[in-house]
Every structure is written in structure tokens, then in C-alpha cells.
PDB file of C-alpha atoms in Angstrom:
ATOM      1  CA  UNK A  29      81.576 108.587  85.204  1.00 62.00           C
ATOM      2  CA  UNK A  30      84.604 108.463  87.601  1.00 62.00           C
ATOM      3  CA  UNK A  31      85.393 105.040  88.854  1.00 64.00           C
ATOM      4  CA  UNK A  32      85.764 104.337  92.163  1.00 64.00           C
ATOM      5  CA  UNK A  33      89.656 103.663  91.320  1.00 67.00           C
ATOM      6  CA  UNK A  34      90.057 106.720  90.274  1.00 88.00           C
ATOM      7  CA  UNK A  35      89.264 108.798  93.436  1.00 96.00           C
ATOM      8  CA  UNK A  36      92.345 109.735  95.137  1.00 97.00           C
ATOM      9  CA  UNK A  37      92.931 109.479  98.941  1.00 98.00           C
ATOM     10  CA  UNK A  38      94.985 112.013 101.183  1.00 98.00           C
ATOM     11  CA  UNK A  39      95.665 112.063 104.551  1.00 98.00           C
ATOM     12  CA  UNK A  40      98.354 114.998 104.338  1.00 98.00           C
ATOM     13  CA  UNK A  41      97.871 118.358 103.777  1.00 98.00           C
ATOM     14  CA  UNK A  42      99.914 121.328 101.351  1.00 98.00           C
ATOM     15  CA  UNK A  43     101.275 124.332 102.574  1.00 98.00           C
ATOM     16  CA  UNK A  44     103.815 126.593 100.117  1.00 98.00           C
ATOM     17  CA  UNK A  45     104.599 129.858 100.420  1.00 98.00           C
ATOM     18  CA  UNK A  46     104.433 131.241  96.993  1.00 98.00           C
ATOM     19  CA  UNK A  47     104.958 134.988  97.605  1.00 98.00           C
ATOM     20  CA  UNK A  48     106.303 136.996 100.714  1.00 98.00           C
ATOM     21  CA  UNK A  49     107.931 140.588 101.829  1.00 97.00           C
ATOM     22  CA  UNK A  50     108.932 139.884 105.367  1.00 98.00           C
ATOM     23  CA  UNK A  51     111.956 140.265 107.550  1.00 96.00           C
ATOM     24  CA  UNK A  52     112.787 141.165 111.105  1.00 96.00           C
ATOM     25  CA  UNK A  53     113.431 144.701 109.624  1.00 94.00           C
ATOM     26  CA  UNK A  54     110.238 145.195 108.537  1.00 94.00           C
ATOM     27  CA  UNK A  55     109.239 145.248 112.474  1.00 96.00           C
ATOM     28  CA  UNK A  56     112.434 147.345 113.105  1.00 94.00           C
ATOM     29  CA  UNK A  57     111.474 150.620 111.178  1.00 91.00           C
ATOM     30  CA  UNK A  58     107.663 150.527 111.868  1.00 94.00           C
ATOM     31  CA  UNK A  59     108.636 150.751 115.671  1.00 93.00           C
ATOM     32  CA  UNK A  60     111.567 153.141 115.193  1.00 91.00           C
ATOM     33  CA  UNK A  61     109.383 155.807 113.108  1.00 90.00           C
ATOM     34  CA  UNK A  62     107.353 156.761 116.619  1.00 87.00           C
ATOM     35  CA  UNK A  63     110.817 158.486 117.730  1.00 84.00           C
ATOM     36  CA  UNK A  64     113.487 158.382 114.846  1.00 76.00           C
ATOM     37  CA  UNK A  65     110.657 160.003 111.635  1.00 82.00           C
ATOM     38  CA  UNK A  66     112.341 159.699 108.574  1.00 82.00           C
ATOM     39  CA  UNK A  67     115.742 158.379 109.860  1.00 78.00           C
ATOM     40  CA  UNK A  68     113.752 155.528 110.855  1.00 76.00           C
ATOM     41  CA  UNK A  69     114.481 154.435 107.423  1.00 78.00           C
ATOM     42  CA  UNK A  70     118.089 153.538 108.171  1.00 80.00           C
ATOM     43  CA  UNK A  71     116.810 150.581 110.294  1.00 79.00           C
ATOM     44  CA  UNK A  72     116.053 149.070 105.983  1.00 75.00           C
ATOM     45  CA  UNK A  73     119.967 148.371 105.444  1.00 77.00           C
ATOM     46  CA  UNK A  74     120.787 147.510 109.589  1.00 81.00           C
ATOM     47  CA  UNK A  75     121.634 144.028 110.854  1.00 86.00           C
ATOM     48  CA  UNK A  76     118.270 142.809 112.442  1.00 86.00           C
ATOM     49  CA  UNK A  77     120.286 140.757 114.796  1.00 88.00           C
ATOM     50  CA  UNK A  78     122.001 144.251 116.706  1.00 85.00           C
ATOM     51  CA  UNK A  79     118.153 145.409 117.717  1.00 89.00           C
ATOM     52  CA  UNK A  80     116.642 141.799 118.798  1.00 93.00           C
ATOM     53  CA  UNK A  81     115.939 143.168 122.300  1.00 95.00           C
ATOM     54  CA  UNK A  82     113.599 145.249 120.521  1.00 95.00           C
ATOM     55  CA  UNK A  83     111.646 142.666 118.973  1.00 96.00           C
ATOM     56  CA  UNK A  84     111.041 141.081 121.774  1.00 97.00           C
ATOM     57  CA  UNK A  85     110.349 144.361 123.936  1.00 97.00           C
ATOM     58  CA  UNK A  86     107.346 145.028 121.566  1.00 97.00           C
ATOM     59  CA  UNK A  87     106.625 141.228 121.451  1.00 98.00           C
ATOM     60  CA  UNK A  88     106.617 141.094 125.363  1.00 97.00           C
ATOM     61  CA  UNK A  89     104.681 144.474 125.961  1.00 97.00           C
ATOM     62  CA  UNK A  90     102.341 143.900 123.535  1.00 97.00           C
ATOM     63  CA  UNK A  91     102.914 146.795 121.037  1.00 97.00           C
ATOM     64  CA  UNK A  92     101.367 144.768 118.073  1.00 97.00           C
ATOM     65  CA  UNK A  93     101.297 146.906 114.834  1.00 97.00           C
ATOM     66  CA  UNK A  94     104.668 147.250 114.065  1.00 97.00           C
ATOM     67  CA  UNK A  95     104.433 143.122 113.132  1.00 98.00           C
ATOM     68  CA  UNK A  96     101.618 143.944 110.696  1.00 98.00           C
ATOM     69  CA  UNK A  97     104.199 145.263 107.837  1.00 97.00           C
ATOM     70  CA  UNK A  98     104.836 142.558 105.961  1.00 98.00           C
ATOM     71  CA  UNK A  99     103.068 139.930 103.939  1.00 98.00           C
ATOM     72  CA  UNK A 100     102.592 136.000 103.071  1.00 98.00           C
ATOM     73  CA  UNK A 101     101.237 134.256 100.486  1.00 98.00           C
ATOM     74  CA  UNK A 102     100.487 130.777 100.854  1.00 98.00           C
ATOM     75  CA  UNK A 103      98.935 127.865  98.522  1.00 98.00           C
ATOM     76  CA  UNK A 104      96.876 125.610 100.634  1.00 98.00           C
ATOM     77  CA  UNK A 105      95.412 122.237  99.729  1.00 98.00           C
ATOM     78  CA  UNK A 106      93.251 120.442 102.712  1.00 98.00           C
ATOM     79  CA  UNK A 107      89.779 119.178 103.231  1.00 98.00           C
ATOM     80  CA  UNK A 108      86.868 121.350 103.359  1.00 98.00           C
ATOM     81  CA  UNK A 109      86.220 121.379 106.820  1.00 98.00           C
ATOM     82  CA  UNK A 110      89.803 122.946 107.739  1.00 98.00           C
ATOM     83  CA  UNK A 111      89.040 125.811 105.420  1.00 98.00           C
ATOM     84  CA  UNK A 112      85.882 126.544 107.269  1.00 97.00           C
ATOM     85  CA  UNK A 113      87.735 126.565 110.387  1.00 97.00           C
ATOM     86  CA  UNK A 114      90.358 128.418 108.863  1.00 98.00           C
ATOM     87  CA  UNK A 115      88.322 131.265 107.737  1.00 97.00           C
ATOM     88  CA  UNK A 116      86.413 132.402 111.381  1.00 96.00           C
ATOM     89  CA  UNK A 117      90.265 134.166 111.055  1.00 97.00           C
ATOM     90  CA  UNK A 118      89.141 137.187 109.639  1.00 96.00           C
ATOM     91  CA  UNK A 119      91.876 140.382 111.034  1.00 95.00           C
ATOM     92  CA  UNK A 120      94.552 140.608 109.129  1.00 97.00           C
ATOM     93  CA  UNK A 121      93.587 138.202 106.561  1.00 98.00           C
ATOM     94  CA  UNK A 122      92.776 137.665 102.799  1.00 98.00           C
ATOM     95  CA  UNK A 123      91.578 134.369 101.006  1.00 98.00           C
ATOM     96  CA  UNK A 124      90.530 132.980  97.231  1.00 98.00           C
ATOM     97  CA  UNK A 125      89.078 129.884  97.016  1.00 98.00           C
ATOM     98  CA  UNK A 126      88.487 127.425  94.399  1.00 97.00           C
ATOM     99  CA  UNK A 127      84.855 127.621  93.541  1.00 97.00           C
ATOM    100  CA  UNK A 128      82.412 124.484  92.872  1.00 97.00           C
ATOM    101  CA  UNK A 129      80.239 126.889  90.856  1.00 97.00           C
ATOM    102  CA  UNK A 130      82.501 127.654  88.290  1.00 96.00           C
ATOM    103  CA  UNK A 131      85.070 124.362  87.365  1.00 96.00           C
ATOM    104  CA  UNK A 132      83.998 120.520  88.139  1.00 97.00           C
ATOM    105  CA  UNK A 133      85.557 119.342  91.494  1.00 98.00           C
ATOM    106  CA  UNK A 134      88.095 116.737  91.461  1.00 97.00           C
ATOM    107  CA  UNK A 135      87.552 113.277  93.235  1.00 98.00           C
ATOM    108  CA  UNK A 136      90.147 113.980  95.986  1.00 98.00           C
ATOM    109  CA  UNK A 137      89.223 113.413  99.639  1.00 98.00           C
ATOM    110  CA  UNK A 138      90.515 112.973 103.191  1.00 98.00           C
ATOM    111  CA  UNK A 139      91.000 109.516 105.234  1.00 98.00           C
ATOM    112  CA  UNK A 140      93.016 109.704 108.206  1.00 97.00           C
ATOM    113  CA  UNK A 141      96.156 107.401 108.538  1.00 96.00           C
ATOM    114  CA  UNK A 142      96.933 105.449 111.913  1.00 95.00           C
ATOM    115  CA  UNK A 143      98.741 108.490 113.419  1.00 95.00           C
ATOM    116  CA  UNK A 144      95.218 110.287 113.698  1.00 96.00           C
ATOM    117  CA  UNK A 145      94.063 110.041 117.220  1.00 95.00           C
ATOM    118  CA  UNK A 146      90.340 108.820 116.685  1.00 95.00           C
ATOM    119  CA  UNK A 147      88.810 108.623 120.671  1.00 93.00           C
ATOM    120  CA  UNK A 148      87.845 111.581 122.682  1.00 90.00           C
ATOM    121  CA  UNK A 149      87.512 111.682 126.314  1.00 90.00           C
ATOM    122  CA  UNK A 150      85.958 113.559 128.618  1.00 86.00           C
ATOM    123  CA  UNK A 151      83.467 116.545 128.847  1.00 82.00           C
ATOM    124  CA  UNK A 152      83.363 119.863 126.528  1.00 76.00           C
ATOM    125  CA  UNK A 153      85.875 122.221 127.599  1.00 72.00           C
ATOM    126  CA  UNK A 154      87.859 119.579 129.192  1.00 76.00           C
ATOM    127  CA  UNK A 155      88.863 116.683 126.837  1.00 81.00           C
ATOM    128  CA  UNK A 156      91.720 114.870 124.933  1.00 86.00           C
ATOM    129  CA  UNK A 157      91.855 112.235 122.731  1.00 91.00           C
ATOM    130  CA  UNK A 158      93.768 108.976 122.407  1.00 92.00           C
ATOM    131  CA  UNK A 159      94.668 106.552 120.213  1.00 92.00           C
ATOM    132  CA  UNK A 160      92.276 103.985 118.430  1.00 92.00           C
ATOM    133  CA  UNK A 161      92.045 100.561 117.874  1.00 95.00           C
ATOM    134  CA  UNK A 162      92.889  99.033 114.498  1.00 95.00           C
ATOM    135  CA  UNK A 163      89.411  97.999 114.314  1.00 97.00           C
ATOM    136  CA  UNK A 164      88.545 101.112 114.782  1.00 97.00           C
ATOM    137  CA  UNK A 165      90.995 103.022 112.138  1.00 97.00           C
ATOM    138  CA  UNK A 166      89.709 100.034 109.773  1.00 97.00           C
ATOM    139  CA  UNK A 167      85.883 101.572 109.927  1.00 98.00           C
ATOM    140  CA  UNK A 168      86.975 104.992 109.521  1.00 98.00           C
ATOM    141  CA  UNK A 169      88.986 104.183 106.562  1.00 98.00           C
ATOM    142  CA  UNK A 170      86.419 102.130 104.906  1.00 98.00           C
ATOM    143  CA  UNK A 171      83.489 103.942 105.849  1.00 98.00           C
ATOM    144  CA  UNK A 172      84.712 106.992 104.522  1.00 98.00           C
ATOM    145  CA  UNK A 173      86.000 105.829 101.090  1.00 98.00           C
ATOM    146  CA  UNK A 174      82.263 104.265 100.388  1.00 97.00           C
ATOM    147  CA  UNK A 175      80.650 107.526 101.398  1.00 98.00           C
ATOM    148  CA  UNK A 176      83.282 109.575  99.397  1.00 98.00           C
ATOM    149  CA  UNK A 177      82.596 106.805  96.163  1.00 97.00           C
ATOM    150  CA  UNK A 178      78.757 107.446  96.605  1.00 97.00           C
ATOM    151  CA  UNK A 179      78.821 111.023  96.793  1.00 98.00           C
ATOM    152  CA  UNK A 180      80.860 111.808  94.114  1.00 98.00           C
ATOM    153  CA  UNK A 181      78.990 109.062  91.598  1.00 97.00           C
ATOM    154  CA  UNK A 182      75.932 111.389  92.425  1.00 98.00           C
ATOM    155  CA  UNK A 183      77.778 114.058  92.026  1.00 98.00           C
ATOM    156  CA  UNK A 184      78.918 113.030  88.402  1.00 97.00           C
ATOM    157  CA  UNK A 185      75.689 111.760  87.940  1.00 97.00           C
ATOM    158  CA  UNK A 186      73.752 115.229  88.116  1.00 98.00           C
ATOM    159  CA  UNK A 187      76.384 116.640  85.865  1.00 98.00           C
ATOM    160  CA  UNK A 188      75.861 114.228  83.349  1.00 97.00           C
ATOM    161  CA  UNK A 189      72.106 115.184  83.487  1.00 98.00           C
ATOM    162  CA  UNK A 190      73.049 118.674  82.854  1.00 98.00           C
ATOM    163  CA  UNK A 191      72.520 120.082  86.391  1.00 98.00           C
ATOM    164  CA  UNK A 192      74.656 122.973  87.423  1.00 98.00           C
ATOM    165  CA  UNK A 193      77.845 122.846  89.045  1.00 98.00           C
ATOM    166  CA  UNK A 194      76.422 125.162  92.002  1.00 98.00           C
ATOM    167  CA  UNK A 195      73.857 122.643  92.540  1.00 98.00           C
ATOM    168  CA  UNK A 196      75.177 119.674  91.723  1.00 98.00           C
ATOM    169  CA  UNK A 197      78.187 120.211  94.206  1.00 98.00           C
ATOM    170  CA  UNK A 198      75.579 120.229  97.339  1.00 98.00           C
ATOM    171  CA  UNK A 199      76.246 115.918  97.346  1.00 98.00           C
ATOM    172  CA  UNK A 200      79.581 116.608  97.975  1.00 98.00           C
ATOM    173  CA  UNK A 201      81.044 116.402 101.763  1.00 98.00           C
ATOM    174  CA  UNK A 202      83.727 118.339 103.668  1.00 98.00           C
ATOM    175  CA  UNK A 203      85.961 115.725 103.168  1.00 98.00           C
ATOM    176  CA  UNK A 204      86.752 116.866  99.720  1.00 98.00           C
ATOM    177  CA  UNK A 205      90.000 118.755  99.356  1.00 98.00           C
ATOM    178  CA  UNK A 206      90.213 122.175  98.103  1.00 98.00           C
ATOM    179  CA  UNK A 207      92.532 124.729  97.227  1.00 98.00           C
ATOM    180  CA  UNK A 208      92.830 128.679  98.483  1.00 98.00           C
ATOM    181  CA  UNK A 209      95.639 131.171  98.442  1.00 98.00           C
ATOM    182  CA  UNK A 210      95.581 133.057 102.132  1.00 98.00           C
ATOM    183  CA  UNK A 211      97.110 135.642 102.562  1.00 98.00           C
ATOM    184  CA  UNK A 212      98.244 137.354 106.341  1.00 98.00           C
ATOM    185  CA  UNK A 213     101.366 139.395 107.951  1.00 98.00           C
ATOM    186  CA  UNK A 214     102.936 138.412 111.122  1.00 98.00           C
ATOM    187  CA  UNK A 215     100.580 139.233 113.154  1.00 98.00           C
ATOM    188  CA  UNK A 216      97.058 138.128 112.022  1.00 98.00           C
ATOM    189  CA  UNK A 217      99.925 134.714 111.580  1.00 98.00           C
ATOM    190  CA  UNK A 218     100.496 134.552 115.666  1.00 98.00           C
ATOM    191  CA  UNK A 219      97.003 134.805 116.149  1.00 98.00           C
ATOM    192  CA  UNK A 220      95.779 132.041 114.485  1.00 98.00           C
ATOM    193  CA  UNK A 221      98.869 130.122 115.460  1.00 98.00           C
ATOM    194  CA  UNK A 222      97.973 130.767 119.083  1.00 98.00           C
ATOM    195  CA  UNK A 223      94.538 129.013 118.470  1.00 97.00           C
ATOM    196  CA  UNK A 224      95.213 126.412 116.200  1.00 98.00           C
ATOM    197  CA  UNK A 225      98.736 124.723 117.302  1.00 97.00           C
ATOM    198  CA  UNK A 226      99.620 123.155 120.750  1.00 95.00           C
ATOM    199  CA  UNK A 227     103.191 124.071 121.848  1.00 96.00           C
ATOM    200  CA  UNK A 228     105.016 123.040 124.911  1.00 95.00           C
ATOM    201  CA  UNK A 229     105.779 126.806 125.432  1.00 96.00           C
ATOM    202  CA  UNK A 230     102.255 128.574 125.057  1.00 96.00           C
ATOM    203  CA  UNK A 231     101.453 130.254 127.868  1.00 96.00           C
ATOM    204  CA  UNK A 232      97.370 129.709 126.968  1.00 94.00           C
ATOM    205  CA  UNK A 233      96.320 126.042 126.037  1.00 90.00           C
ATOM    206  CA  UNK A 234      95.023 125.704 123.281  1.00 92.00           C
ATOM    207  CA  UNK A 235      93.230 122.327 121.692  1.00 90.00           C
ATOM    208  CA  UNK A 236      92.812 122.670 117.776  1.00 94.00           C
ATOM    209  CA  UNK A 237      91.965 119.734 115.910  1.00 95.00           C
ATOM    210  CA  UNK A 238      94.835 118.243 113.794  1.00 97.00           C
ATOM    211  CA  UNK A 239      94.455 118.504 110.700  1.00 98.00           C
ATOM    212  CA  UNK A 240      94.467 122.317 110.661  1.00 98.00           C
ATOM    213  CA  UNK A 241      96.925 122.074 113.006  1.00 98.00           C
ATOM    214  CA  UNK A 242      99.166 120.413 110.462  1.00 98.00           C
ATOM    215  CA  UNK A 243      98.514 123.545 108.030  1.00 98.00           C
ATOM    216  CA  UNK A 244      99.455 125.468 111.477  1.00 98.00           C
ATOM    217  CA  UNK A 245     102.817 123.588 111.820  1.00 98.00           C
ATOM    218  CA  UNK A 246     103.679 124.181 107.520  1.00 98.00           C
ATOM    219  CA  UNK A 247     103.274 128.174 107.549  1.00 98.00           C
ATOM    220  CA  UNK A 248     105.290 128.542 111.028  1.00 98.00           C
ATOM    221  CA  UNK A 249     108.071 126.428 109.638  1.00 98.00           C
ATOM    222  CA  UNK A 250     107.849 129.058 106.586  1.00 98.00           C
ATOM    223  CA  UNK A 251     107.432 131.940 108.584  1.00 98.00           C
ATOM    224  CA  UNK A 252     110.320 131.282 110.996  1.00 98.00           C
ATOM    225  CA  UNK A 253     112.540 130.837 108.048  1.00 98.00           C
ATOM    226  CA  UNK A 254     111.717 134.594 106.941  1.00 98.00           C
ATOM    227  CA  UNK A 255     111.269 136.399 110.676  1.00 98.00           C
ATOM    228  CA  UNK A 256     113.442 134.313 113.106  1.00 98.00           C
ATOM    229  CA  UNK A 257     114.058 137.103 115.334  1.00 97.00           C
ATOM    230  CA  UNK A 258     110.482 137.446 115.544  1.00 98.00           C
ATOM    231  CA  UNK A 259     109.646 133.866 115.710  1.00 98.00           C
ATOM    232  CA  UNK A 260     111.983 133.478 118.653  1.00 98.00           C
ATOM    233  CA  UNK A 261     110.392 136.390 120.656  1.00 98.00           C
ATOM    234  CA  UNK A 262     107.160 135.265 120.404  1.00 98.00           C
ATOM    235  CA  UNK A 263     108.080 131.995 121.493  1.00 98.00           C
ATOM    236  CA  UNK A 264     109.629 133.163 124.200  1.00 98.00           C
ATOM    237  CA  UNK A 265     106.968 135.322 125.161  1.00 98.00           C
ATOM    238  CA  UNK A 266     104.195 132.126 125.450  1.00 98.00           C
ATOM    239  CA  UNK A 267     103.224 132.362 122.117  1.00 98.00           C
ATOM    240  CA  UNK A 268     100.542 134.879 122.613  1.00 97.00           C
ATOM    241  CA  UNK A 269     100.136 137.387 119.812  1.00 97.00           C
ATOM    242  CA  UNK A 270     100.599 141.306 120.579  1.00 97.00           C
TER     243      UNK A 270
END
């Protein structure tokens, strides 16, 4: 059995990009083949930076495929209920999993730290949330790292006793981290961006909850690094996808 020492609590989240074939070019000849054919190839070895105003025609007009030709790879660790969040994103993108059926899950669970805003206020559809009290971080922390220690002594527990992984696995909550690969091009990326970060420059509010927000903010950082010419026209086109 697993001590209660020995379960490990996170209140961060990973994001690395393990694998990726995307550039501002990569836009460049996808748009250029509707009038240039074949020598739309050329636009491969060109300097991104001479046909920016292009990027950002298609990114202010809306002509959306030509950002679907590339491709990212990332490794994400977070809690449970971020990945069922995450995955109501279903265009554009491809996930694995790791699967409680098939290895024993690892004692490693979510607790907020003090930066967490813990109060909401106001009605559906029209809310925000503000800071807590320390007495009120204090219950959250505590509360959650007894009902993480209990649920994963059952969980251990059942194993022991020979149940199955599948079944033993149902004690477990969403606070448990896991680990997928996802997998999305540029575009399918702005989409979910648009839902699931706040930005001073969106042109449509959006109110995600943080912590997938925080996987949000890792895989633009990593994004804007490969496509800044890209990056910068959707942001200056209010960060609404094409």
C-alpha cells in the first residue's frame, strides 16, 4: 500500500512540444497554389517575412484552410478534469491517453496554490471570480489531500484483492493527473485558444477556467515560437480563428 507520504501534489501543469512541421511558409504555399499551381512551390525556400500582409489578409478575411498544413505534437500532463474539457475539441484534432485499464495509476493529484482564484460571483453567463481567504485556500488544500489519500488507499486496496485495473480505477477522482499526446495544426490551435484563454486583445470574451487555461498559455508560447507571422495576425485580428 502507498502511504499517504508518498502521494505527490501538483498545482502546475506540463506542456512540451515533442514533434512539429510548422512555419509561416507552410500557410504561404497552401494560399498561393489557388493562383500560382505548381510554382506555388517556390513560396518553400521564400522569406516568410516579404508576404506577411498575406497572412494576415487570410487571417482577417477568414480564408481558414491554408493554416491547417502543418502539425504539433504536444506531451501534456494535467488533472483529469482539464482533459475532459480538453477533448469536446474535436476538428482538427488527435489524442492518446494514458489508460487506467491497462498500467496502475500513479498517486499524483491536483491542489491549487494561493494564486488560484477560489470565489465566484454572480449569475451563469455573467460571473467572475476573486480571490479567497486563507481560511479558505487552507480547506481546499486539506480537504483535497484527505480525499485524494482515501481514494487512492481504496484504490490500492482493490488491487491488492485482485480486482481489475478497469474497475478498480472507478475510486479514483478527476483530480488525478494524467498524461496524453494531442496532436492539432494551426488552426484547430486558434480555435481552442479562442475558447480557453482570456486575452486583452480578443475581440469575443471568453471565460475558461484556469487550469486549462494554463495548458492554453504553454502551447501558444510554443506555437508562436514556430508561426510568429501567424501568431501576430491572429492577434491582431481579435484572436478569432478563420
Amino acid at each position: 500500500m502507498t502511504s499517504p507520504e508518498s502521494l505527490t501534489f501538483r498545482s502546475d501543469v506540463t506542456v512540451e512540444l515533442v514533434k512539429s512541421s510548422a512555419s509561416d511558409a507552410d500557410v504561404l504555399f497552401a494560399a498561393r497554389v489557388s493562383t500560382a499551381g505548381e510554382q506555388s512551390l517556390a513560396e518553400l525556400s521564400k522569406d516568410p517575412e516579404r508576404s506577411k500582409g498575406l497572412i494576415n489578409y487570410l487571417m482577417r478575411d477568414r480564408h481558414g484552410s491554408p493554416f491547417e498544413h502543418n502539425s504539433m505534437t504536444f506531451f501534456i500532463s494535467a488533472p483529469i478534469f482539464v482533459f475532459r474539457e480538453f477533448m469536446r475539441h474535436r476538428v482538427g484534432w488527435s489524442y492518446n491517453e494514458e489508460s487506467g485499464r491497462y498500467r496502475e495509476l500513479q498517486p499524483v493529484f491536483y491542489v491549487p496554490d494561493t494564486s488560484r482564484k477560489l470565489v465566484q460571483q454572480g449569475r451563469p453567463g455573467k460571473y467572475e471570480f476573486v480571490e479567497g481567504t486563507p481560511s479558505q485556500h487552507a480547506a481546499v488544500s486539506d480537504t483535497l489531500r484527505e480525499s485524494y489519500e482515501q481514494a487512492y488507499t481504496a484504490y490500492q486496496k482493490m488491487l491488492a484483492e485482485g480486482v481489475a485495473r478497469e474497475v478498480a480505477r472507478a475510486a479514483l477522482p478527476v483530480g488525478l493527473y494524467s498524461s496524453m499526446y494531442a496532436t492539432c495544426n494551426a488552426r484547430s490551435l486558434m480555435h481552442f485558444l479562442g475558447l480557453r484563454t482570456q486575452h486583452e486583445l480578443a475581440k469575443v470574451p471568453s471565460f475558461p477556467q484556469r487550469e486549462i487555461e494554463m495548458v492554453g498559455e504553454k502551447m501558444e508560447a510554443e506555437w508562436a515560437r514556430l508561426m510568429p507571422l501567424t501568431h501576430a495576425a491572429y492577434n491582431a485580428n481579435g484572436r478569432v480563428a478563420p
